[in-house]
Every structure is written in structure tokens, then in C-alpha cells.
Short mmCIF file of C-alpha atoms and ligand atoms in Angstrom, two decimals:
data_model
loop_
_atom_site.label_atom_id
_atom_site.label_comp_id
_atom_site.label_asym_id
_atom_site.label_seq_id
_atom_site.Cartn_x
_atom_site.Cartn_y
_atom_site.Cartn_z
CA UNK T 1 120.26 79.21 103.71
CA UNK T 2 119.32 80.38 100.08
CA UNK T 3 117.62 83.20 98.46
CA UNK T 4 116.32 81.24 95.58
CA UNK T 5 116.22 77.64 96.69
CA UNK T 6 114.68 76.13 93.51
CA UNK T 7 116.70 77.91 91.50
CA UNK T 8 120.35 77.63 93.23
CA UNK T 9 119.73 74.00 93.96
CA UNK T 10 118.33 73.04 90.37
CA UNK T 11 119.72 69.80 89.49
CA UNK T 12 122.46 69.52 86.55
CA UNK T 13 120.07 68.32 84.18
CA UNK T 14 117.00 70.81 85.04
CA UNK T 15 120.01 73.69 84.78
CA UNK T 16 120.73 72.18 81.40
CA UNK T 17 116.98 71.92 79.78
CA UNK T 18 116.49 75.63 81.70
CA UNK T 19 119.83 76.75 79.61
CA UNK T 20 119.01 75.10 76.00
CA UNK T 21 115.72 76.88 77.03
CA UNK T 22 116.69 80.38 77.45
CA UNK T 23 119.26 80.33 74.95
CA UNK T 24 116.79 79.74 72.02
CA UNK T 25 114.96 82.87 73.34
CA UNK T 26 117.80 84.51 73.70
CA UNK T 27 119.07 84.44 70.15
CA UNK T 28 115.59 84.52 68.81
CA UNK T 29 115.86 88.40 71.11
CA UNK T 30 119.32 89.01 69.67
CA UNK T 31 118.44 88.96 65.85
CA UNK T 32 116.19 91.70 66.47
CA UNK T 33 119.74 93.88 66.95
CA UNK T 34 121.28 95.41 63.72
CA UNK T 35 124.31 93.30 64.67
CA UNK T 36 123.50 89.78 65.21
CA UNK T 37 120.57 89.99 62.44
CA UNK T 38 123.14 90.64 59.24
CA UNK T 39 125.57 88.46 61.25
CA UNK T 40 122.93 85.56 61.74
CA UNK T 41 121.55 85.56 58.47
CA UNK T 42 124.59 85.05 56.81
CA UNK T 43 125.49 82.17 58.41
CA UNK T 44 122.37 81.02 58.66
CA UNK T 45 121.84 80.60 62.50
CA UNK T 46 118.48 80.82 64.62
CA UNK T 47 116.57 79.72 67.65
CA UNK T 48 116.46 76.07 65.66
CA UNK T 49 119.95 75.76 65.60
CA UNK T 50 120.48 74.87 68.79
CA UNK T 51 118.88 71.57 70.62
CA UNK T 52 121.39 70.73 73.55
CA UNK T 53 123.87 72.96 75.55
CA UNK T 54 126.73 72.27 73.25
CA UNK T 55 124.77 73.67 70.31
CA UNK T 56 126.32 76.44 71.30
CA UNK T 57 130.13 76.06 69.98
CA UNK T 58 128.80 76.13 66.20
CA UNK T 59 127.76 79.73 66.89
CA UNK T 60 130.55 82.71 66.36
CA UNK T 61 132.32 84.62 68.96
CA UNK T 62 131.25 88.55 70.18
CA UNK T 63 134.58 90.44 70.61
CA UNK T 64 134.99 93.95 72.85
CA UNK T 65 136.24 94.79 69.33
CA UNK T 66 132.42 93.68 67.94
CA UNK T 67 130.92 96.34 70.32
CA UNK T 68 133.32 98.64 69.54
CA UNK T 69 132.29 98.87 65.94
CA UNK T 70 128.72 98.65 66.39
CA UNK T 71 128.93 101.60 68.96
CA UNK T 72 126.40 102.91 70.15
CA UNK T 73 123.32 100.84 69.22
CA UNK T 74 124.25 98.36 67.04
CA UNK T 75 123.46 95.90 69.66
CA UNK T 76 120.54 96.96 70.72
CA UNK T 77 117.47 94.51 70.42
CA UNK T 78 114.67 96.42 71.99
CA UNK T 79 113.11 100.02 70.51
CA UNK T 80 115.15 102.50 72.54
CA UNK T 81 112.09 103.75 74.21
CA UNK T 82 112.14 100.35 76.33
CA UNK T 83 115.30 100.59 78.17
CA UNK T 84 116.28 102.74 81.22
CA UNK T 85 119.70 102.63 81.81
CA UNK T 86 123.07 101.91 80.37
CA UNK T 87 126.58 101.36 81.89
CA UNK T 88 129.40 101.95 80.37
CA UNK T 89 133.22 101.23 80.68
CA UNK T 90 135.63 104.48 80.36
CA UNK T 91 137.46 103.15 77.43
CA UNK T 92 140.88 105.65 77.56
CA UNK T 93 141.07 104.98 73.68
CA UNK T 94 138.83 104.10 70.41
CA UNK T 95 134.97 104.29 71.96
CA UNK T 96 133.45 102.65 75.14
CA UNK T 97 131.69 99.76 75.49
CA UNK T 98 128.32 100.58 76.38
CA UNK T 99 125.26 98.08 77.57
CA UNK T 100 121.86 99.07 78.09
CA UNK T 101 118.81 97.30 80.53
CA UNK T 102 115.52 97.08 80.22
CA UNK T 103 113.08 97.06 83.00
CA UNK T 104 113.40 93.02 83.17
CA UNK T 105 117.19 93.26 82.76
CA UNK T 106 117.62 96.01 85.91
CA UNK T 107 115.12 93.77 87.99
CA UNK T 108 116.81 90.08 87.00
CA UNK T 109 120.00 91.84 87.65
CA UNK T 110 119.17 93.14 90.98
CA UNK T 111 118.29 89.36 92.07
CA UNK T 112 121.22 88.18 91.07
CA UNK T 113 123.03 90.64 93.36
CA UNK T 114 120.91 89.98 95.91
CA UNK T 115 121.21 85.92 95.92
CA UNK T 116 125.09 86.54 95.40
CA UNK T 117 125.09 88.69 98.67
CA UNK T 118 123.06 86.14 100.58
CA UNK T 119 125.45 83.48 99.82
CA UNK T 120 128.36 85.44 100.97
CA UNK T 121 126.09 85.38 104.45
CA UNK T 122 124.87 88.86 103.99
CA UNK T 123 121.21 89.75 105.84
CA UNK T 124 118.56 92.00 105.75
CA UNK T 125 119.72 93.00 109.26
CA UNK T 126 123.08 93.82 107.74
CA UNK T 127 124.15 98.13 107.67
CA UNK T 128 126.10 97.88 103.89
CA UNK T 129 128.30 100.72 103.09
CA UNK T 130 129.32 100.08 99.18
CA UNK T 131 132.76 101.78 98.92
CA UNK T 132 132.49 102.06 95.14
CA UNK T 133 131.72 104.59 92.57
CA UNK T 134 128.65 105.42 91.30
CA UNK T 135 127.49 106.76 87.95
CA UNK T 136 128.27 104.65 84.75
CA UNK T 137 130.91 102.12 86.74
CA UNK T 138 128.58 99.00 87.58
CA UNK T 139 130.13 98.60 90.99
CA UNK T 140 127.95 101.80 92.47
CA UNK T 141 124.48 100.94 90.96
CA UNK T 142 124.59 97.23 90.83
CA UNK T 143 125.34 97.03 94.30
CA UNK T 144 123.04 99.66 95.48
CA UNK T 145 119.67 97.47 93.77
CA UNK T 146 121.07 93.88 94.97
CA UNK T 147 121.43 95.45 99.00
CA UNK T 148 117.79 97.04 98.69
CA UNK T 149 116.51 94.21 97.39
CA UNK T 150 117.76 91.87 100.04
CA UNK T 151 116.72 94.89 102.34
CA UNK T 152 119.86 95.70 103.99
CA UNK T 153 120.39 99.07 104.97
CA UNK T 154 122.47 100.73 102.37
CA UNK T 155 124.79 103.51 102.73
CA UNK T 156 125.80 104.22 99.47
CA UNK T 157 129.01 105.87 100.32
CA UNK T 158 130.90 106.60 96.80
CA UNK T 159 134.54 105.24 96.30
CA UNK T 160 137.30 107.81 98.34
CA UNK T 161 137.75 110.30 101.53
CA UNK T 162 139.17 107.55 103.69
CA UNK T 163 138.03 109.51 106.78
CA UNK T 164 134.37 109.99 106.01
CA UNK T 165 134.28 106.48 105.20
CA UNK T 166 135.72 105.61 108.75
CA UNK T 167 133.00 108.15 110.05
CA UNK T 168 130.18 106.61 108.69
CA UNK T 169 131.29 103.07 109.03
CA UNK T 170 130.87 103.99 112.82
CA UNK T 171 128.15 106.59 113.25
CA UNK T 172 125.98 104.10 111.81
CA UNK T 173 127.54 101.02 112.46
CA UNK T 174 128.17 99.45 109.42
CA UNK T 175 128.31 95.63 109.27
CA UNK T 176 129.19 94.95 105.83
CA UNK T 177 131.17 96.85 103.04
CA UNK T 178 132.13 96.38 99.72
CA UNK T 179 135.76 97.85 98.03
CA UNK T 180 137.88 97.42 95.70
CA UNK T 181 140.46 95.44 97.19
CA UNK T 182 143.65 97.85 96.37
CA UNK T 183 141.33 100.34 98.26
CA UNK T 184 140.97 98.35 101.37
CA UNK T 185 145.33 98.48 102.63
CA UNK T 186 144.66 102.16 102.14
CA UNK T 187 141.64 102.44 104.33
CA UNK T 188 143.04 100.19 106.80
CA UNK T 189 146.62 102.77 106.94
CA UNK T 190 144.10 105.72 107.80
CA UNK T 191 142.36 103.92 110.62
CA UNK T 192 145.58 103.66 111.66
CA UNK T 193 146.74 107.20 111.65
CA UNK T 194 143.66 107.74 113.38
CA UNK T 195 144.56 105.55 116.67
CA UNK T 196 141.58 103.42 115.47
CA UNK T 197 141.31 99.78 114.76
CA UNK T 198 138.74 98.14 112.41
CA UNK T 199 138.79 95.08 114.95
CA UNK T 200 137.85 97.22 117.95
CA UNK T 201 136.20 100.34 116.26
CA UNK T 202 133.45 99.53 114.11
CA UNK T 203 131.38 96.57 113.74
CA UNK T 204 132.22 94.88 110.68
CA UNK T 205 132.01 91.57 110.02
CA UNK T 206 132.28 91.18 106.29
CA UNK T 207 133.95 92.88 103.45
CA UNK T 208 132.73 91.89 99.75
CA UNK T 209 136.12 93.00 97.53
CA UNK T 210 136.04 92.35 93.59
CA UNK T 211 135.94 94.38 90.11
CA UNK T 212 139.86 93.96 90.04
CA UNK T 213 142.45 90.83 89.94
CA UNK T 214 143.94 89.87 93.37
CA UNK T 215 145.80 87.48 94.96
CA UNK T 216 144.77 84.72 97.74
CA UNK T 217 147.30 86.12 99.77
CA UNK T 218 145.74 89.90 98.90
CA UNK T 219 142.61 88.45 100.56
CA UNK T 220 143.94 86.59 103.78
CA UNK T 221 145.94 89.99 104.56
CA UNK T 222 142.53 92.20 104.28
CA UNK T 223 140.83 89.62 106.50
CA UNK T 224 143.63 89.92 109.03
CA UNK T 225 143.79 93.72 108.69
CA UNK T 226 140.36 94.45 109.10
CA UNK T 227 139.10 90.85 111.33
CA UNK T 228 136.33 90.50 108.93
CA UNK T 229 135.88 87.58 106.39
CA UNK T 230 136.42 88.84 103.05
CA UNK T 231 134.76 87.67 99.34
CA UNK T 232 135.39 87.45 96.07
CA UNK T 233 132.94 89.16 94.28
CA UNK T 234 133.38 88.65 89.86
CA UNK T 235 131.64 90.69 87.29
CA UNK T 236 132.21 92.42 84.45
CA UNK T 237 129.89 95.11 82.75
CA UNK T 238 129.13 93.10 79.59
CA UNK T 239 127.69 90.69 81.66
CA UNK T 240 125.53 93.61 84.10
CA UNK T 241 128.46 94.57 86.36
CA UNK T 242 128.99 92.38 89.25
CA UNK T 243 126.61 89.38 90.62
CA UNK T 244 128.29 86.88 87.74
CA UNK T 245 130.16 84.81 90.25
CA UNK T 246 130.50 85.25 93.87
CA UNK T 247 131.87 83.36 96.77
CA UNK T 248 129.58 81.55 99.29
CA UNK T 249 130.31 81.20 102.62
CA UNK T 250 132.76 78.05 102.01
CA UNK T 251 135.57 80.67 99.96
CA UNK T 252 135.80 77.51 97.74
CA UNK T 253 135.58 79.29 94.62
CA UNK T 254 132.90 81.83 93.10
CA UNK T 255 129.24 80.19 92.22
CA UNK T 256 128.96 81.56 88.64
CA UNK T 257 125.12 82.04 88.02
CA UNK T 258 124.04 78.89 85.20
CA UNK T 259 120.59 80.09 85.15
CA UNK T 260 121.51 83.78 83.63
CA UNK T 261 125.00 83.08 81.91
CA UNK T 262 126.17 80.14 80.01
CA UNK T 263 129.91 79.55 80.71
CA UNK T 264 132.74 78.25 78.19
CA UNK T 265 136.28 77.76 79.25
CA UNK T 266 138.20 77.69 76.19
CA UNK T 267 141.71 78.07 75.14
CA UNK T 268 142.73 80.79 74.00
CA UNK T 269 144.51 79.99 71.38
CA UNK T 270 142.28 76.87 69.76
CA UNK T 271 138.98 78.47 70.76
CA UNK T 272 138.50 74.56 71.45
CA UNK T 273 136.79 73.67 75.27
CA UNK T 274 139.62 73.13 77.75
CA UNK T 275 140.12 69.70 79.77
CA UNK T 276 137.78 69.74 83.02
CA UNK T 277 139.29 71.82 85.72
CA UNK T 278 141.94 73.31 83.51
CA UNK T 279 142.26 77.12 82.99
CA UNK T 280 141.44 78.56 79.86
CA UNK T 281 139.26 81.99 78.58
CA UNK T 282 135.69 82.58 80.03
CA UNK T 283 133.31 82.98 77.29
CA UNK T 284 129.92 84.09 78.61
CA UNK T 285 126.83 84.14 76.63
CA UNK T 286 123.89 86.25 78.17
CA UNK T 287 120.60 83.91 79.38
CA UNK T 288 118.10 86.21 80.67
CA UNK T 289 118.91 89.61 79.16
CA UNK T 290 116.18 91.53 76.87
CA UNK T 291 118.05 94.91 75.94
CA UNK T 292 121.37 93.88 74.87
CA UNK T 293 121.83 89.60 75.19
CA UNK T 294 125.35 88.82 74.19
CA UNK T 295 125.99 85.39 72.74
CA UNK T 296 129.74 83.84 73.22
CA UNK T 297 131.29 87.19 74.69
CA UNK T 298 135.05 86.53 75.11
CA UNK T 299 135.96 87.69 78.48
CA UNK T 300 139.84 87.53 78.16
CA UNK T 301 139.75 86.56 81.91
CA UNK T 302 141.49 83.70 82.61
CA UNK T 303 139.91 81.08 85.15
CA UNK T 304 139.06 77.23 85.32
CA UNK T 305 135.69 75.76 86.59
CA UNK T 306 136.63 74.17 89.91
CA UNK T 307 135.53 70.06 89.66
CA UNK T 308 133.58 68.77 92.13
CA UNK T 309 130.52 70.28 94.00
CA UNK T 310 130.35 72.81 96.42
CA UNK T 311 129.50 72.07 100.55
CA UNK T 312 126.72 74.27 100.41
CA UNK T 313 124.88 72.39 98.23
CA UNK T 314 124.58 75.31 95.18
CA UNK T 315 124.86 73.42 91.79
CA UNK T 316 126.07 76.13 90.29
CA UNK T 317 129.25 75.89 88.27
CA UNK T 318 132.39 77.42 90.52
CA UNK T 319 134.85 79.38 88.83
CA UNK T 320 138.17 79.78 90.51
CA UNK T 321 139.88 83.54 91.01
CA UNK T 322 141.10 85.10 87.70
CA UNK T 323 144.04 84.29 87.54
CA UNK T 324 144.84 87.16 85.04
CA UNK T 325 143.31 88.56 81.28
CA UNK T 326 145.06 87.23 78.60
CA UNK T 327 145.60 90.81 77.73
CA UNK T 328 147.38 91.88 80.60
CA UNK T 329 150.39 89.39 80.24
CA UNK T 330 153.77 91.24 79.68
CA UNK T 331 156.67 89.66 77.99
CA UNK T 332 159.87 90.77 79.77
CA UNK T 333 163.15 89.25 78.71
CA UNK T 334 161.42 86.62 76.86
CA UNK T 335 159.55 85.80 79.70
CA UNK T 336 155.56 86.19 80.14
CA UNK T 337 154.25 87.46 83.28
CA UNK T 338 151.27 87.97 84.72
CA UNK T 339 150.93 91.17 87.22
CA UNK T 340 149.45 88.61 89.73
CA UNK T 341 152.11 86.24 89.53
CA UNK T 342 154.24 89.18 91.13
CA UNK T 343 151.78 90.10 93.66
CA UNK T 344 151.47 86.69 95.32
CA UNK T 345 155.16 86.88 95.36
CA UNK T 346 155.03 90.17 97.24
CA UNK T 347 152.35 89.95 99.21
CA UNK T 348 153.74 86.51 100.74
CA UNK T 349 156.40 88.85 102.64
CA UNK T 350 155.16 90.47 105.64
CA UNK T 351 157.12 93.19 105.77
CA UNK T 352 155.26 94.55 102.16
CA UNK T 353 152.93 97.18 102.60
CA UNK T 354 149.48 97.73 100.58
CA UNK T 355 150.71 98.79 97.68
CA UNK T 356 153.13 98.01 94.24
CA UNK T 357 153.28 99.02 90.90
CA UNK T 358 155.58 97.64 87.63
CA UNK T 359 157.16 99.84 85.70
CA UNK T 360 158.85 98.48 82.18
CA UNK T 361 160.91 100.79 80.87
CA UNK T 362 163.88 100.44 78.16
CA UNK T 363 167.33 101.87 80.01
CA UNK T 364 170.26 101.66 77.87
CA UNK T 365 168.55 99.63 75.49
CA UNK T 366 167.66 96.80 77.89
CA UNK T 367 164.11 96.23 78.56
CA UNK T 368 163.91 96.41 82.60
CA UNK T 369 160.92 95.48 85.01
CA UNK T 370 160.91 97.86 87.83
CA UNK T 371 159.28 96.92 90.46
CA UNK T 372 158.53 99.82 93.75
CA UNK T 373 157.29 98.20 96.69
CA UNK T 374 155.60 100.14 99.67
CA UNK T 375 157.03 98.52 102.64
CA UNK T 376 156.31 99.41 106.74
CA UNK T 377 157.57 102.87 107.31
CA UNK T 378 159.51 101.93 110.00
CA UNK T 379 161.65 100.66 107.56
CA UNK T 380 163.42 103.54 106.34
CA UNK T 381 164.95 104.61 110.00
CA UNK T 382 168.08 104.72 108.24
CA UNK T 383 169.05 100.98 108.48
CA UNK T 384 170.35 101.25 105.23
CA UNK T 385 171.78 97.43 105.26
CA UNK T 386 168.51 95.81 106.32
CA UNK T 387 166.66 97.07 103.37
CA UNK T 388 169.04 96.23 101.08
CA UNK T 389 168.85 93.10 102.59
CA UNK T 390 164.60 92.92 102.07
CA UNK T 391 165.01 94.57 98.25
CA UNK T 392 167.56 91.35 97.78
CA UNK T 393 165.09 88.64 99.24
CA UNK T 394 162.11 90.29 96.97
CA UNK T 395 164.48 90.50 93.56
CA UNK T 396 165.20 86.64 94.13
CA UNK T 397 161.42 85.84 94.67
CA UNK T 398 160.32 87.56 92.35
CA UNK T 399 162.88 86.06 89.87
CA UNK T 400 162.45 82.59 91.16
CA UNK T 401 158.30 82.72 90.45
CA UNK T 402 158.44 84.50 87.04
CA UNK T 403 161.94 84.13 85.85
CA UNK T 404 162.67 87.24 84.42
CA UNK T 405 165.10 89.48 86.98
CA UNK T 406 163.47 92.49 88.04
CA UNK T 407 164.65 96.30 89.43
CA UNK T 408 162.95 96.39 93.06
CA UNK T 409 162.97 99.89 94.73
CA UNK T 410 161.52 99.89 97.61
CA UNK T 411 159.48 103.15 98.57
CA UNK T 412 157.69 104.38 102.09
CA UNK T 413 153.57 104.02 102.28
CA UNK T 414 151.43 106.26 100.49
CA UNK T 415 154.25 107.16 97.36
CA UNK T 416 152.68 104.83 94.81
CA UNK T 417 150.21 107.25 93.23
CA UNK T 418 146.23 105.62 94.07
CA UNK T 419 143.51 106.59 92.20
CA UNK T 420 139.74 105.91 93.27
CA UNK T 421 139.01 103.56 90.77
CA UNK T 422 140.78 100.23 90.20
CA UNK T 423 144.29 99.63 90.86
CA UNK T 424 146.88 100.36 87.60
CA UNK T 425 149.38 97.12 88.82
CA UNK T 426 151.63 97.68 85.29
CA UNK T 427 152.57 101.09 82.87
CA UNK T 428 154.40 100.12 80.06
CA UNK T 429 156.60 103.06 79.62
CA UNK T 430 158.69 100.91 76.26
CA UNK T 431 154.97 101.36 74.17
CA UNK T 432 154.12 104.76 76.19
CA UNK T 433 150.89 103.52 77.81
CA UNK T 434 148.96 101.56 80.43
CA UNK T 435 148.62 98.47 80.23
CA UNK T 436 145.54 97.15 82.70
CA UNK T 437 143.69 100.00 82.86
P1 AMP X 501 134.45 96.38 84.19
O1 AMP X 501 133.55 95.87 83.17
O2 AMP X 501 135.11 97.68 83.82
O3 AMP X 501 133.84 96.44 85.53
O4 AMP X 501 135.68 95.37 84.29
C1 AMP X 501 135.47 93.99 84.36
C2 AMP X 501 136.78 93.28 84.49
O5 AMP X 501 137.34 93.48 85.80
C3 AMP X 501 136.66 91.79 84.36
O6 AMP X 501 136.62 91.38 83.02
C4 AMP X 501 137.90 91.32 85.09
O7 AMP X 501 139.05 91.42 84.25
C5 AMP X 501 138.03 92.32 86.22
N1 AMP X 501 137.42 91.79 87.45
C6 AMP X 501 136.19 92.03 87.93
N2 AMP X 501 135.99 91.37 89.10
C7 AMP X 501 137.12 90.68 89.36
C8 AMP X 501 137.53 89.78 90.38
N3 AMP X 501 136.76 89.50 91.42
N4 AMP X 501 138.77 89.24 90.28
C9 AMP X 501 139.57 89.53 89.24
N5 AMP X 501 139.24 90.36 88.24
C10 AMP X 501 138.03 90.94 88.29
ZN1 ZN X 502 129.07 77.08 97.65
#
């Protein structure tokens, strides 16, 4: 049932003492880095500081903006010679945020992936293929270690060429895979144009899908598509990469891993801890990391801890789906909207294909939200009245859940451009840039 029994089923209390534990080793690691020694000493904070769990809210934030300034090793609390790798994010502007393992950090990190997989039902009789890029995006590498070490058989397959991903998926009878979900409608419209169903055609029986926001309804429609349950999979590279929080086999929230990151919902405007069970900002804090621990690391992702415990008996903390990051709201005729707000609108009408994309764009001096929609291609048979009809229903929808009146065009499959990595859902055109990238 688990892949770390003591651990996973720790009682509330033992998690607690195990926390107050690791935390005071790992700030007594993180003033050996340039960064949190002058910051520290100032204010006068150490290992002594802290005595319970809570300890923790006396201690200052680390922004993207922090690591950003201290680029490349300002961070770093380990002689360079120790690590072996480091990850980094692309970072279109200003410098990337880079993070760098020891041999501890690659090895603690591979467990987590591994007990994250397990509790998503994955075996060591399982054929994974991880859909996902390798090199310096975490979602390549970070997989690849966690399905070793739980001794699947891994076909590490790289992210793109739907077709040799079908092909391998059945030459070697793949059981599992894991994909970004935007990917996954795109896969699933090339089995198609091959006369080949997922259902009949290969074996699969699970599909892990995380590293970008989606909907419940985004994850019910990949389950139908494919016949395969599907889950959520959380991580972000600060924190490793993925293996943060993942969904067990109940899909009652992701199990977000108390023994290697301390968790703080706060608001994001206060900084102050939110009311149990209501959303506010993750702030993560590093428990087990040597190379580069990272104490109070504002996430910007917005989630809540779901109350209660879980059916499988984990005591881990649950987090629910990110709802959004606080920095990819848009404000559209005075209105603030979250991308995912319009894709559970969207995605709720069968007749929507894979794929959207927002546009906001200034025409005659009114700020507009366009909205293109990939619908079914039989659609556009030249029933000109019945998708006027559809581009109606959506335009109310859409107004009714986020209030602001948007442009809908709706478009045939394939037109939205699709990179390989994760899904741009909004581009700004009124500041001239991306906004979620
Ligand atoms: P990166 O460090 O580039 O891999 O990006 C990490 C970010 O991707 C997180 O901070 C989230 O905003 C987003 N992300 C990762 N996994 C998920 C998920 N399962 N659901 C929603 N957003 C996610
Ligand atoms: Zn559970």
C-alpha cells in the first residue's frame, strides 16, 4: 500500500517534532550561503530561533526576485565541488532561476518521486513512458530517477512527435505515461487520425499529468479520452521539480510531502496564515535539502490545504489543485480573471476541442478579451447558424463565470499554435508580452 510506511503514516505530532527538527538543520545549512548568512545576521536569526513549527512566521520571506539577484551562487550552501546537477527555469527575461543538488538532494529527491508514483498506484511491473522534456526542465530528469527507483521500466521518451510516441506506447506496451496535460488532447487527435484508439490500442492504464494549471473538468475529459485514470502531479523547480504534492489513488486532493517541505498558506496580501481550508499563497520552506535549502519560498500558486484526512490513511497535508498564481490574474474591464476560471467554463461544453488561448488586445481604445476556441471539426461544414449559435452560448458562459464580456472566435483543431513545453493559456498583446509563460 505504501512506499515508506513509517514515514507517510507518521502521526501529526511525530511529523511536527520531525519538522521543528529538520528545520533547525536546515537553517543552520542555509547560513553557510552568501545570501541567508548577511541576511541572517542582520536580523539576528539561527538554528535557536526556532522551538515549535510556528517559529517559523518570525523568519523573512525568499522571493523569485531574491534568487534573481543572488544569481548564480548566491544561494549556494555547499563548496561547488559537492553538487552534481542543477535545474533551471528558462526565464524569457532578467536571469533564470537556477537550483543545484547534491548527492543527498538527487537521492532524497528521487524517493520522493518514487513514493509519489506509488501512491498514484504506479508498480514496478508498470512500462512508464515520461512524455516530458529533458535537459534543465525538472519534468524529464525528476521523473526519469523516481520510475528507476521504484523500478518501473522507463522509456524516457522526450516531450513531442505525436506519432513516435503512439509507436512506442505500443511496441512496448506502455502502461503508464506522464504529460503535460495541454499535450495529452493533442496526442489523443493523432491517435485519431491514425484509426487508433487509446482504449483499444495500447495498454494504458494511467496517465500522471502536472507542471501546468488545469481544470477538474481538463482531467475528467483526458480520462474519458484516453480510458485511463489520470493524476495530478504538483511541483515546481525551487522545490526539486515535481514529487511536492501528488494525488493518491482517492483523487481527493494532492498529499504534499510534510517530511521534506514545510507548507504555509498565507494571504497574499497580509502575509498573515489563512483560515483552515481557505485558499491563500503556498509558501514552501525546503526540509531535507543540502545544496540550496530555501526557507519561506513564496510560490505565488494559489491553493488551500483540504481539512480532514485522507481514506488512504497518508497524514500528509492535502493541497487542493492550483487554482491559479497570483501572477497570472488579468484585470479586464475592471474585472480579475483567472485563465482557469475560463477553462472550466470551456471545457464544461462538449462540443470544445483540446485547445484555447486569450488574447487581450486594445481595439479602438477598448481593452477586449478574445477568446479562440478549437471546437470538433465537423463543425465548420458550413452550418454557419449553428456556430453562431455555440460562439453565443460560450460568450454568455464565459461572461456569466468571470463577468467581464469576452470576443469568442471559434477556430478548427490544430490552429492554436502548441509548443512542446507548457501551454501559453493568455498573451497580453495591451503590455506586448506573455503573460504565463
Ligand atoms: P517550473 O518550476 O518551471 O516547473 O514551474 C512550476 C510552476 O508550474 C508551479 O509554480 C505552478 O505554477 C505550475 N505547476 C506545476 N505543477 C502544477 C499542477 N499540477 N497544477 C497547476 N500548476 C502546476
Ligand atoms: Zn490519500
Amino acid at each position: 500500500m505504501y512506499w515508506e510506511k513509517e514515514i507517510e503514516l507518521l502521526s501529526r505530532a511525530d511529523l511536527g517534532k520531525l519538522q521543528v527538527e529538520r528545520l533547525k538543520k536546515t537553517i543552520e545549512q542555509a547560513v553557510r550561503s552568501p545570501f541567508y548568512q548577511e541576511l541572517y545576521r542582520r536580523k539576528g536569526i539561527s538554528a535557536e530561533s526556532i522551538s515549535r513549527v510556528e517559529d517559523i512566521r518570525e523568519l523573512p520571506f525568499t522571493t523569485k526576485q531574491d534568487l534573481r539577484e543572488h544569481f548564480p551562487y548566491g544561494f549556494l550552501s555547499l563548496p561547488k565541488k559537492e553538487t552534481i546537477r542543477l535545474h533551471s527555469s528558462s526565464g524569457t527575461t532578467g536571469n533564470p532561476t537556477v537550483i543545484f543538488h547534491n548527492r543527498h538532494d538527487i537521492d532524497s529527491w528521487a524517493n520522493l518521486m518514487a513514493r509519489s508514483l506509488y501512491c498514484a498506484g504506479v508498480r514496478d511491473t508498470d512500462v512508464f513512458q515520461n512524455i516530458c522534456g529533458y535537459g534543465l526542465f525538472t519534468g524529464g530528469l525528476g521523473f526519469q530517477y523516481g520510475i528507476e527507483r521504484l523500478g518501473c521500466l522507463s522509456i524516457p521518451a522526450g516531450a513531442g512527435n505525436s506519432l513516435r510516441q503512439i509507436k512506442l506506447m505500443r511496441d512496448y506496451g506502455t502502461t503508464v505515461a506522464h504529460a503535460i496535460p495541454s499535450y495529452l488532447g493533442r496526442l489523443y487527435e493523432v491517435f485519431q487520425e491514425e484509426g487508433l484508439h487509446p482504449k483499444k490500442d495500447t495498454q494504458l492504464h494511467t496517465l500522471v499529468i502536472g507542471a501546468e494549471p488545469h481544470t477538474e473538468e481538463q482531467r475528467r475529459r483526458i480520462e474519458e479520452m484516453f480510458g485511463v485514470k489520470a493524476y495530478n502531479s504538483f511541483g515546481l523547480s525551487e522545490m526539486n521539480g515535481p514529487g511536492v504534492a501528488f494525488e493518491c489513488t482517492e483523487q481527493a486532493g494532492l498529499h504534499i510531502w510534510e517530511d521534506a517541505f514545510l507548507v504555509e498558506i498565507l494571504d497574499p496580501e497580509t502575509l498573515e496564515p489563512v483560515e483552515e481550508g481557505e485558499t491563500g499563497e503556498l509558501v514552501m520552506t525546503t526540509l531535507d535539502r543540502q545544496a540550496m535549502p530555501l526557507i519561506r519560498y513564496r510560490t505565488r500558486d494559489l491553493t488551500r490545504i483540504i481539512p480532514g484526512t485522507c481514506a488512504c490513511g497518508r497524514t500528509h497535508a492535502r493541497i487542493d489543485r492550483i487554482a491559479g498564481r497570483s501572477d497570472d490574474m488579468f484585470i479586464i474591464k475592471g474585472c480579475n480573471v483567472f485563465p482557469m476560471q475560463v477553462e472550466g467554463v470551456l471545457l464544461k461544453i462538449p462540443e470544445v476541442g483540446s485547445d484555447y488561448l486569450i488574447t487581450l488586445e486594445n481595439i479602438n481604445g477598448i481593452d477586449e478579451m478574445i477568446v479562440e476556441v478549437e471546437v470538433k471539426k465537423d463543425w465548420f461544414n458550413g452550418d454557419i447558424a449553428r456556430l453562431d449559435r455555440l460562439s453565443r452560448q460560450i460568450t454568455h458562459q464565459i461572461r456569466d463565470e468571470v463577468l467581464a464580456k469576452p470576443i469568442v472566435r471559434l477556430v478548427e483543431p490544430g490552429t492554436i499554435p502548441k509548443g512542446e513545453g507548457k501551454a501559453v493559456r493568455v498573451v497580453d498583446k495591451r503590455k506586448l508580452e506573455i503573460v504565463n509563460s
